[in-house]
Amino acid sequence: MRRGERLALLSKILCENPNRVISLKFFSERLDAAKSSISEDLNIIKNAFMLSGEGELSTIAGAGGGVRYRIKKPESEIKSFVETLCENLKDQKRIIPGGYIYMTDVIFSPEYSVKIGEIFAQIFMDREPTCVLTVETKGIPIALMTARALDVPLVVARRDSRVTEGPSVNISYVSGTGQKIQNMSLPKRALSENARVLIVDDFMKGGGTARGMMELSAEFNAEVVGVAVLVATGTPQCKLVKDYTSLMVLDGIDTEKGIINIRPDKITIS
Amino acid sequence: MRRGERLALLSKILCENPNRVISLKFFSERLDAAKSSISEDLNIIKNAFMLSGEGELSTIAGAGGGVRYRIKKPESEIKSFVETLCENLKDQKRIIPGGYIYMTDVIFSPEYSVKIGEIFAQIFMDREPTCVLTVETKGIPIALMTARALDVPLVVARRDSRVTEGPSVNISYVSGTGQKIQNMSLPKRALSENARVLIVDDFMKGGGTARGMMELSAEFNAEVVGVAVLVATGTPQCKLVKDYTSLMVLDGIDTEKGIINIRPDKITIS
């Protein structure tokens, strides 16, 4: 195999395994090439990714060492993606009677969910989460794609406990808008002790659901290292969760005039 | 940018957009290179992917033409993956009181769900589905990854209709084991007329849920082009859905002896 072909394959393997440390030995055996050649190839890829803002390739020394690809998009690209998303969500056909906004197509879209997951991963990567937690149903796609970009497992709390999943921890919580008591359940074996949890959900109004997931994590002696939501409402300004990151803020929906007021939130990208 | 760097970036873009036709113009502008150079690069990548069984690069002629990367794993690799999955699921710690098997960690795992989705996509690609349909909750990750590999939208039916998603079509169906009546709901705007639907789910016993999704699709005048499940039970042998593909067959669980009888199903890969 010539260098050009090796470069194509190495790039493919790296991008299909974001945030994973892959040893030179693995590449060397897989591509039947000397480690020194692989090293040179990786330098070319590193350079290409850096030049084009496509991500970061770093070398990890030591026994479990190797090379790791991490998604690092330029801040400008992330901001422009969130702006495009806002424009899409502003379409007045999205207004549902009762003052809701239809965004199911966006959150279930593979294309959008991949990108949203990559952004969440990039923002929270340095806090080294060991798993992503969400609650069924609508948060699952973006949570799964976040877990994929971080190379950690996804854990999904259910609304009620299932006989098919064995012993579980169940909590009740009051939704942030104080309307009703909800349940959340997680199989005991789903979350390991001392896990570092990144909470991901599609929507936050009062913050009750996110707070519920924090309480559930506490029952497992897990540490919550971050809370990420796609859309947070502008009001109530004071949520039950103090420290969270949202990509967009929904200020309100004027059903009379057919206007959806949604805007990019301020986000800090490392 | 030199050829080596271009190869790394082209390979990355192609693998991040499986089953999508990308024009030479796009690559040429993105990488600031002549179309003739891009063409030569693509030939090298095509060759590398073919040699290593990593997938297929094809050229689509005409106005909307370009180049398309499709995941095509060798049959041997797919079979060995399914065998590994069976071994993992045979672990007797997975037995849940009541004779169930705990597989939530597998179906929610980004790593496994990506691979399962790629296999489903490869099997059903030629039937040209225009969307993937599942019902909440556990089928969502593998359905999402199938949709991603096919580059089509994911549609998720809910157990009850939501006020936040507007007018919906609701059906009742009897679960395959005849125990209870269940509901399934899909927003009217979620599925377009004349859609070609690939149904994906994690588990099939009697086939009632899959049959329910077929009935729901019929309400939208959509055509079901395939039914794919991760695990089907050995009994009842006669399911409510005649034509389906499963990757594994669960023949039974011996809770006394701690044995899970699960094996790869016969699958035909194009």
Coordinates of C-alpha atoms in Angstrom, one line a residue:
Chain A
M1 CA 0.0 0.0 0.0
R2 CA 1.3 3.4 -0.9
R3 CA 1.4 6.5 1.3
G4 CA -1.7 8.1 -0.4
E5 CA -3.8 5.0 0.3
R6 CA -2.5 4.8 3.9
L7 CA -3.4 8.5 4.4
A8 CA -7.0 7.9 3.3
L9 CA -7.4 4.9 5.6
L10 CA -5.7 6.4 8.6
S11 CA -7.9 9.5 8.3
K12 CA -11.0 7.3 8.0
I13 CA -10.2 5.3 11.1
L14 CA -9.3 8.3 13.2
C15 CA -12.5 10.2 12.3
E16 CA -14.7 7.1 12.9
N17 CA -13.2 6.9 16.5
P18 CA -13.2 10.4 17.9
N19 CA -11.6 11.0 21.3
R20 CA -10.1 7.4 21.3
V21 CA -6.4 6.8 21.9
I22 CA -5.3 4.4 19.1
S23 CA -1.8 2.8 19.3
L24 CA 0.8 3.0 16.5
K25 CA 1.0 -0.7 16.8
F26 CA -2.7 -1.1 15.8
F27 CA -2.2 1.1 12.7
S28 CA 1.0 -0.6 11.8
E29 CA -0.6 -4.1 11.9
R30 CA -3.8 -3.0 10.2
L31 CA -2.0 -1.2 7.3
D32 CA 1.0 -3.5 7.2
A33 CA 3.5 -0.6 7.4
A34 CA 6.4 0.3 9.7
K35 CA 5.7 2.4 12.7
S36 CA 8.0 5.1 11.4
S37 CA 6.0 5.3 8.2
I38 CA 2.7 5.6 10.2
S39 CA 4.3 8.3 12.3
E40 CA 5.1 10.3 9.2
D41 CA 1.6 9.8 7.8
L42 CA 0.0 10.9 11.1
N43 CA 2.1 14.1 10.9
I44 CA 0.6 14.9 7.5
I45 CA -2.9 14.2 8.7
K46 CA -2.3 16.4 11.8
N47 CA -1.2 19.2 9.6
A48 CA -4.1 18.8 7.2
F49 CA -6.7 18.8 10.0
M50 CA -5.1 21.8 11.7
L51 CA -4.9 23.9 8.5
S52 CA -8.5 23.3 7.7
G53 CA -10.0 23.6 11.2
E54 CA -11.2 20.0 11.0
G55 CA -10.0 18.9 14.4
E56 CA -6.9 18.1 16.5
L57 CA -4.6 15.2 16.4
S58 CA -2.5 14.7 19.5
T59 CA 0.1 12.2 20.6
I60 CA -0.3 10.6 23.9
A61 CA 3.0 9.2 25.3
G62 CA 3.5 6.2 27.6
A63 CA 2.3 2.6 27.9
G64 CA -1.3 3.1 26.9
G65 CA -0.2 5.8 24.4
G66 CA -0.9 6.4 20.8
V67 CA -2.7 9.1 18.8
R68 CA -6.1 10.7 19.4
Y69 CA -8.4 12.6 17.1
R70 CA -10.6 15.2 18.7
I71 CA -13.3 17.3 17.1
K72 CA -12.3 20.9 17.4
K73 CA -14.3 23.2 15.2
P74 CA -13.4 26.9 15.0
E75 CA -15.7 29.1 17.1
S76 CA -16.9 30.9 14.0
E77 CA -18.1 27.7 12.4
I78 CA -20.0 26.7 15.6
K79 CA -21.6 30.1 15.8
S80 CA -22.7 30.0 12.2
F81 CA -24.2 26.5 12.6
V82 CA -26.2 27.7 15.6
E83 CA -27.4 30.7 13.7
T84 CA -28.5 28.5 10.8
L85 CA -30.4 26.3 13.3
C86 CA -32.2 29.4 14.7
E87 CA -33.2 30.5 11.2
N88 CA -34.6 27.0 10.6
L89 CA -36.5 27.0 13.9
K90 CA -38.0 30.5 13.2
D91 CA -40.1 29.1 10.4
Q92 CA -43.7 30.0 11.4
K93 CA -45.0 26.7 10.1
R94 CA -43.3 25.3 13.3
I95 CA -45.9 27.0 15.5
I96 CA -48.1 24.4 17.2
P97 CA -51.5 25.5 18.6
G98 CA -51.0 26.1 22.3
G99 CA -47.8 28.1 21.8
Y100 CA -45.4 25.3 21.2
I101 CA -42.7 24.9 18.6
Y102 CA -42.3 21.8 16.5
M103 CA -38.6 20.8 16.5
T104 CA -38.9 17.0 16.4
D105 CA -37.5 16.8 12.8
V106 CA -34.4 18.7 13.9
I107 CA -33.6 16.8 17.1
F108 CA -34.2 13.4 15.4
S109 CA -32.2 14.4 12.3
P110 CA -29.0 12.4 12.0
E111 CA -27.3 15.4 10.3
Y112 CA -28.2 17.9 13.0
S113 CA -27.8 15.6 15.9
V114 CA -24.2 14.7 14.9
K115 CA -23.3 18.3 14.8
I116 CA -25.0 19.2 18.0
G117 CA -23.3 16.2 19.7
E118 CA -19.9 17.3 18.4
I119 CA -20.4 20.8 19.8
F120 CA -21.5 19.6 23.3
A121 CA -18.5 17.2 23.2
Q122 CA -16.1 20.0 22.3
I123 CA -17.5 22.3 25.1
F124 CA -17.3 19.6 27.9
M125 CA -14.4 17.5 26.8
D126 CA -11.9 19.0 29.2
R127 CA -14.2 18.1 32.2
E128 CA -13.6 14.5 31.2
P129 CA -17.1 13.0 31.5
T130 CA -17.1 9.2 31.6
C131 CA -20.8 8.9 30.5
V132 CA -23.6 11.0 29.1
L133 CA -27.0 10.9 30.8
T134 CA -30.4 11.8 29.4
V135 CA -34.0 10.9 30.0
E136 CA -36.3 9.5 27.4
T137 CA -37.3 10.4 24.7
K138 CA -36.4 13.5 22.7
G139 CA -33.0 14.0 24.2
I140 CA -31.7 10.6 23.1
P141 CA -30.4 11.4 19.6
I142 CA -28.3 14.4 20.7
A143 CA -27.2 12.6 23.8
L144 CA -26.1 9.6 21.8
M145 CA -24.2 11.7 19.4
T146 CA -22.5 13.6 22.3
A147 CA -21.5 10.2 23.8
R148 CA -20.2 9.1 20.4
A149 CA -18.0 12.2 20.0
L150 CA -16.7 11.7 23.6
D151 CA -16.2 8.0 23.2
V152 CA -18.2 7.3 26.4
P153 CA -21.4 5.2 27.1
L154 CA -24.9 6.7 26.9
V155 CA -27.2 6.1 29.9
V156 CA -30.9 6.7 29.4
A157 CA -33.3 7.2 32.4
R158 CA -36.8 6.0 31.8
R159 CA -40.1 7.5 32.9
D160 CA -41.0 4.3 34.7
S161 CA -39.0 1.3 35.8
R162 CA -39.0 -1.7 33.6
V163 CA -39.2 -5.3 34.7
T164 CA -36.8 -6.2 31.8
E165 CA -34.0 -4.1 33.2
G166 CA -33.7 -5.5 36.8
P167 CA -33.4 -3.6 40.0
S168 CA -33.5 0.2 39.6
V169 CA -33.2 3.4 41.4
N170 CA -36.4 5.6 41.2
I171 CA -36.9 9.2 42.0
S172 CA -39.8 11.6 41.9
Y173 CA -39.3 15.2 41.1
V174 CA -41.5 18.3 40.6
S175 CA -41.2 19.7 37.1
G176 CA -39.7 23.2 37.1
T177 CA -42.9 24.9 36.2
G178 CA -44.4 23.3 39.3
Q179 CA -47.3 21.6 37.5
K180 CA -46.8 18.0 38.2
I181 CA -44.8 15.3 39.9
Q182 CA -42.8 13.1 37.5
N183 CA -40.8 9.9 37.8
M184 CA -37.4 8.9 36.6
S185 CA -35.9 5.5 36.8
L186 CA -32.4 4.0 36.1
P187 CA -31.4 0.4 36.3
K188 CA -28.8 -0.1 39.1
R189 CA -26.3 -1.5 36.8
A190 CA -26.6 1.3 34.2
L191 CA -24.4 3.8 36.0
S192 CA -21.1 2.9 37.7
E193 CA -20.0 4.4 41.0
N194 CA -17.8 7.5 40.7
A195 CA -19.0 8.1 37.2
R196 CA -18.4 11.6 35.8
V197 CA -21.8 12.5 34.3
L198 CA -22.6 14.9 31.5
I199 CA -26.3 15.6 31.4
V200 CA -27.8 16.3 27.9
D201 CA -31.3 17.2 27.0
D202 CA -33.2 18.9 24.2
F203 CA -35.2 21.5 26.1
M204 CA -35.1 23.3 29.4
K205 CA -37.9 25.4 30.8
G206 CA -37.8 25.4 34.6
G207 CA -34.9 23.0 34.9
G208 CA -36.8 20.4 36.9
T209 CA -35.9 17.5 34.6
A210 CA -32.2 18.4 34.6
R211 CA -32.4 18.8 38.4
G212 CA -34.1 15.4 38.6
M213 CA -31.2 13.9 36.6
M214 CA -28.7 15.5 39.0
E215 CA -30.6 14.0 42.0
L216 CA -30.6 10.6 40.2
S217 CA -26.9 10.9 39.6
A218 CA -26.4 11.7 43.3
E219 CA -28.1 8.4 44.2
F220 CA -25.4 6.6 42.3
N221 CA -22.6 8.7 44.0
A222 CA -21.8 10.1 40.5
E223 CA -20.5 13.5 39.9
V224 CA -22.3 15.8 37.4
V225 CA -19.6 17.6 35.4
G226 CA -22.0 19.5 33.2
V227 CA -25.5 20.1 31.9
A228 CA -26.0 20.8 28.2
V229 CA -29.4 21.6 26.5
L230 CA -30.2 22.5 23.0
V231 CA -32.8 25.1 23.8
A232 CA -33.5 26.9 27.0
T233 CA -36.5 29.2 27.5
G234 CA -35.8 32.9 28.3
T235 CA -38.3 32.8 31.1
P236 CA -38.2 31.8 33.9
Q237 CA -34.7 33.3 33.9
C238 CA -33.9 31.6 37.2
K239 CA -33.8 27.8 36.6
L240 CA -33.7 25.0 39.1
V241 CA -30.2 24.2 37.7
K242 CA -27.7 27.0 38.2
D243 CA -24.9 26.0 35.9
Y244 CA -26.0 24.9 32.4
T245 CA -25.0 25.5 28.8
S246 CA -27.7 26.0 26.1
L247 CA -27.0 26.6 22.4
M248 CA -30.2 28.6 21.9
V249 CA -32.6 30.7 23.9
L250 CA -36.4 30.7 23.1
D251 CA -37.7 34.1 24.2
G252 CA -41.3 33.4 23.2
I253 CA -43.8 32.5 20.5
D254 CA -46.2 35.1 19.2
T255 CA -48.9 32.8 17.8
E256 CA -51.0 35.8 16.6
K257 CA -48.2 37.3 14.5
G258 CA -46.6 34.0 13.7
I259 CA -43.3 34.9 15.1
I260 CA -40.9 32.6 17.0
N261 CA -38.3 34.5 19.0
I262 CA -35.3 32.2 19.2
R263 CA -31.7 33.3 19.2
P264 CA -28.2 31.8 19.7
D265 CA -27.1 31.7 23.4
K266 CA -23.7 32.9 24.5
I267 CA -21.4 29.9 24.6
T268 CA -17.8 29.6 25.6
I269 CA -15.8 27.3 23.5
S270 CA -12.4 26.1 24.7
Chain B
M1 CA -2.2 22.1 0.2
R2 CA -0.3 19.0 -0.9
R3 CA -1.8 15.8 -2.2
G4 CA -1.3 14.0 1.1
E5 CA -3.2 16.6 3.1
R6 CA -6.0 16.7 0.5
L7 CA -6.3 12.9 0.8
A8 CA -6.7 13.1 4.5
L9 CA -9.4 15.7 4.3
L10 CA -11.3 14.1 1.4
S11 CA -11.4 10.8 3.2
K12 CA -12.7 12.6 6.4
I13 CA -15.5 14.4 4.5
L14 CA -16.6 11.3 2.7
C15 CA -16.7 9.1 5.8
E16 CA -18.6 11.7 7.7
N17 CA -21.3 11.8 5.0
P18 CA -22.0 8.2 4.1
N19 CA -24.4 7.6 1.2
R20 CA -24.4 11.3 0.2
V21 CA -23.6 12.4 -3.3
I22 CA -21.0 15.2 -3.0
S23 CA -20.0 17.2 -6.1
L24 CA -16.5 17.7 -7.3
K25 CA -17.2 21.4 -7.3
F26 CA -17.8 21.3 -3.5
F27 CA -14.5 19.5 -2.9
S28 CA -12.6 21.7 -5.4
E29 CA -13.8 24.9 -3.6
R30 CA -13.4 23.5 -0.1
L31 CA -9.8 22.3 -0.7
D32 CA -8.9 25.0 -3.2
A33 CA -7.7 22.5 -5.8
A34 CA -8.5 21.9 -9.5
K35 CA -11.3 19.4 -10.2
S36 CA -8.7 17.2 -12.1
S37 CA -6.6 17.0 -9.0
I38 CA -9.6 16.1 -6.9
S39 CA -10.5 13.4 -9.4
E40 CA -7.1 11.8 -9.1
D41 CA -7.3 12.0 -5.3
L42 CA -10.6 10.3 -5.3
N43 CA -9.3 7.5 -7.4
I44 CA -6.6 6.8 -4.8
I45 CA -9.2 6.8 -2.0
K46 CA -11.5 4.5 -3.9
N47 CA -8.6 2.1 -4.4
A48 CA -7.6 2.3 -0.7
F49 CA -11.2 1.6 0.5
M50 CA -11.6 -1.2 -1.9
L51 CA -8.3 -2.9 -1.0
S52 CA -9.1 -2.8 2.7
G53 CA -12.8 -3.6 2.5
E54 CA -13.6 -0.3 4.1
G55 CA -16.4 0.7 1.7
E56 CA -17.2 1.7 -1.8
L57 CA -16.7 5.0 -3.6
S58 CA -18.8 5.4 -6.7
T59 CA -19.1 8.2 -9.2
I60 CA -22.6 9.4 -10.1
A61 CA -22.7 11.1 -13.5
G62 CA -25.1 13.9 -14.6
A63 CA -26.3 17.2 -13.3
G64 CA -26.7 16.3 -9.6
G65 CA -23.7 14.0 -9.9
G66 CA -20.6 13.7 -7.8
V67 CA -19.0 11.0 -5.7
R68 CA -20.7 8.9 -3.0
Y69 CA -19.2 6.8 -0.2
R70 CA -21.1 3.8 0.9
I71 CA -20.3 1.5 3.8
K72 CA -19.8 -2.0 2.5
K73 CA -18.2 -4.3 5.0
P74 CA -17.1 -7.7 3.9
E75 CA -19.6 -10.4 4.9
S76 CA -16.9 -12.1 7.1
E77 CA -16.4 -8.9 9.1
I78 CA -20.2 -8.5 9.7
K79 CA -20.5 -12.2 10.8
S80 CA -17.6 -11.9 13.2
F81 CA -19.1 -8.7 14.7
V82 CA -22.5 -10.4 15.2
E83 CA -20.7 -13.4 16.8
T84 CA -18.8 -11.1 19.2
L85 CA -22.1 -9.5 20.1
C86 CA -23.7 -12.9 20.9
E87 CA -20.8 -13.8 23.1
N88 CA -21.2 -10.5 25.0
L89 CA -24.9 -11.1 25.4
K90 CA -24.4 -14.6 26.7
D91 CA -22.8 -13.4 29.9
Q92 CA -25.0 -14.9 32.7
K93 CA -24.8 -11.6 34.7
R94 CA -27.2 -10.3 32.0
I95 CA -30.1 -12.6 33.3
I96 CA -32.8 -10.5 34.9
P97 CA -35.3 -12.2 37.3
G98 CA -38.3 -13.1 35.3
G99 CA -36.3 -14.6 32.4
Y100 CA -35.3 -11.4 30.7
I101 CA -31.9 -10.4 29.3
Y102 CA -30.3 -7.0 30.1
M103 CA -29.0 -5.5 26.9
T104 CA -29.6 -1.8 27.5
D105 CA -25.9 -1.1 27.7
V106 CA -25.3 -2.7 24.3
I107 CA -28.2 -1.0 22.4
F108 CA -27.4 2.4 24.0
S109 CA -23.7 2.1 23.3
P110 CA -22.4 4.5 20.6
E111 CA -19.9 2.0 19.5
Y112 CA -22.3 -0.9 19.0
S113 CA -25.1 1.2 17.7
V114 CA -22.9 2.7 15.0
K115 CA -21.9 -0.7 13.8
I116 CA -25.4 -2.2 14.0
G117 CA -26.8 0.9 12.0
E118 CA -24.1 0.4 9.4
I119 CA -25.1 -3.3 8.9
F120 CA -28.8 -2.5 8.6
A121 CA -28.0 0.3 6.1
Q122 CA -25.8 -2.1 4.1
I123 CA -28.5 -4.8 4.0
F124 CA -31.4 -2.4 3.0
M125 CA -29.5 0.3 1.0
D126 CA -30.6 -1.1 -2.4
R127 CA -34.3 -0.9 -1.4
E128 CA -33.7 2.9 -1.3
P129 CA -35.5 3.8 2.0
T130 CA -36.3 7.5 2.3
C131 CA -36.6 7.4 6.1
V132 CA -36.1 5.1 9.1
L133 CA -39.1 4.5 11.5
T134 CA -38.9 3.3 15.1
V135 CA -41.0 3.5 18.2
E136 CA -39.7 4.9 21.5
T137 CA -37.5 4.1 23.4
K138 CA -34.9 1.4 23.1
G139 CA -34.9 1.2 19.3
I140 CA -33.9 4.8 18.9
P141 CA -30.1 4.6 19.0
I142 CA -29.8 1.8 16.4
A143 CA -32.5 3.4 14.3
L144 CA -30.7 6.8 14.4
M145 CA -27.4 5.2 13.4
T146 CA -29.1 3.3 10.5
A147 CA -30.6 6.6 9.3
R148 CA -27.2 8.3 9.6
A149 CA -25.6 5.6 7.5
L150 CA -28.4 5.9 4.9
D151 CA -28.4 9.7 5.0
V152 CA -32.2 9.8 5.5
P153 CA -34.3 11.3 8.4
L154 CA -35.3 9.3 11.5
V155 CA -39.0 9.3 12.5
V156 CA -39.9 8.2 16.0
A157 CA -43.4 7.1 16.9
R158 CA -44.5 7.8 20.5
R159 CA -46.5 5.7 22.9
D160 CA -49.0 8.6 23.3
S161 CA -49.6 11.8 21.3
R162 CA -48.0 15.0 22.5
V163 CA -49.7 18.3 22.6
T164 CA -46.3 19.9 21.6
E165 CA -46.1 18.1 18.3
G166 CA -49.4 19.1 16.8
P167 CA -52.0 17.0 15.0
S168 CA -51.1 13.3 14.9
V169 CA -52.2 10.0 13.6
N170 CA -52.9 7.4 16.4
I171 CA -53.4 3.7 16.2
S172 CA -54.1 0.9 18.6
Y173 CA -52.6 -2.5 18.2
V174 CA -52.4 -5.8 20.0
S175 CA -49.0 -6.8 21.1
G176 CA -47.9 -10.0 19.4
T177 CA -48.0 -12.1 22.5
G178 CA -51.7 -11.0 22.8
Q179 CA -51.3 -9.6 26.3
K180 CA -52.4 -6.0 25.9
I181 CA -53.5 -3.2 23.7
Q182 CA -50.9 -0.6 23.0
N183 CA -50.9 2.8 21.4
M184 CA -48.6 4.4 18.9
S185 CA -48.7 8.0 17.6
L186 CA -47.0 10.0 14.9
P187 CA -47.3 13.7 14.2
K188 CA -48.9 14.3 10.8
R189 CA -46.0 16.3 9.6
A190 CA -43.4 13.7 10.7
L191 CA -43.8 11.4 7.7
S192 CA -44.2 12.6 4.1
E193 CA -46.6 11.0 1.6
N194 CA -45.0 8.3 -0.5
A195 CA -42.2 7.8 1.9
R196 CA -40.2 4.5 1.6
V197 CA -40.0 3.4 5.2
L198 CA -37.3 1.1 6.8
I199 CA -38.6 -0.1 10.2
V200 CA -35.9 -0.6 12.8
D201 CA -36.4 -1.9 16.4
D202 CA -34.2 -3.6 19.0
F203 CA -36.4 -6.6 19.8
M204 CA -39.1 -8.7 18.2
K205 CA -41.1 -11.4 20.0
G206 CA -44.6 -11.7 18.4
G207 CA -44.0 -9.0 15.9
G208 CA -47.0 -6.9 17.1
T209 CA -45.0 -3.7 17.5
A210 CA -43.5 -4.0 14.0
R211 CA -46.9 -4.8 12.6
G212 CA -48.2 -1.7 14.4
M213 CA -45.5 0.4 12.7
M214 CA -46.5 -1.1 9.3
E215 CA -50.2 -0.1 10.0
L216 CA -49.1 3.4 11.1
S217 CA -47.0 3.7 7.8
A218 CA -50.1 2.6 5.8
E219 CA -52.1 5.5 7.4
F220 CA -49.5 7.9 5.8
N221 CA -49.7 6.1 2.4
A222 CA -46.0 5.2 3.0
E223 CA -44.4 2.0 1.6
V224 CA -42.6 -0.2 4.1
V225 CA -39.4 -1.4 2.3
G226 CA -38.0 -3.5 5.1
V227 CA -38.1 -4.5 8.8
A228 CA -34.9 -4.8 10.7
V229 CA -34.5 -5.9 14.3
L230 CA -31.4 -6.6 16.4
V231 CA -32.8 -9.6 18.3
A232 CA -35.8 -11.8 17.4
T233 CA -37.0 -14.6 19.7
G234 CA -36.9 -18.2 18.4
T235 CA -40.5 -18.7 19.6
P236 CA -43.2 -18.0 18.4
Q237 CA -41.6 -18.9 15.1
C238 CA -44.5 -17.4 13.3
K239 CA -44.5 -13.7 13.8
L240 CA -47.1 -11.2 12.9
V241 CA -44.6 -9.7 10.4
K242 CA -43.7 -12.2 7.6
D243 CA -40.7 -10.5 6.1
Y244 CA -38.1 -9.3 8.6
T245 CA -34.3 -9.4 9.1
S246 CA -32.8 -10.0 12.5
L247 CA -29.1 -10.1 13.4
M248 CA -29.6 -12.5 16.3
V249 CA -32.0 -15.2 17.5
L250 CA -32.8 -15.6 21.2
D251 CA -33.8 -19.2 21.7
G252 CA -34.4 -18.9 25.4
I253 CA -33.0 -18.2 28.8
D254 CA -32.4 -21.0 31.4
T255 CA -32.4 -19.0 34.6
E256 CA -31.7 -22.1 36.7
K257 CA -28.5 -23.0 34.9
G258 CA -27.7 -19.4 34.0
I259 CA -27.5 -20.0 30.3
I260 CA -28.6 -17.5 27.6
N261 CA -29.2 -19.2 24.3
I262 CA -28.6 -16.6 21.7
R263 CA -27.0 -17.1 18.2
P264 CA -26.4 -15.2 15.0
D265 CA -29.3 -15.3 12.6
K266 CA -28.8 -16.1 8.9
I267 CA -28.5 -12.8 7.1
T268 CA -28.1 -12.1 3.4
I269 CA -25.7 -9.3 2.6
S270 CA -25.6 -7.8 -0.8

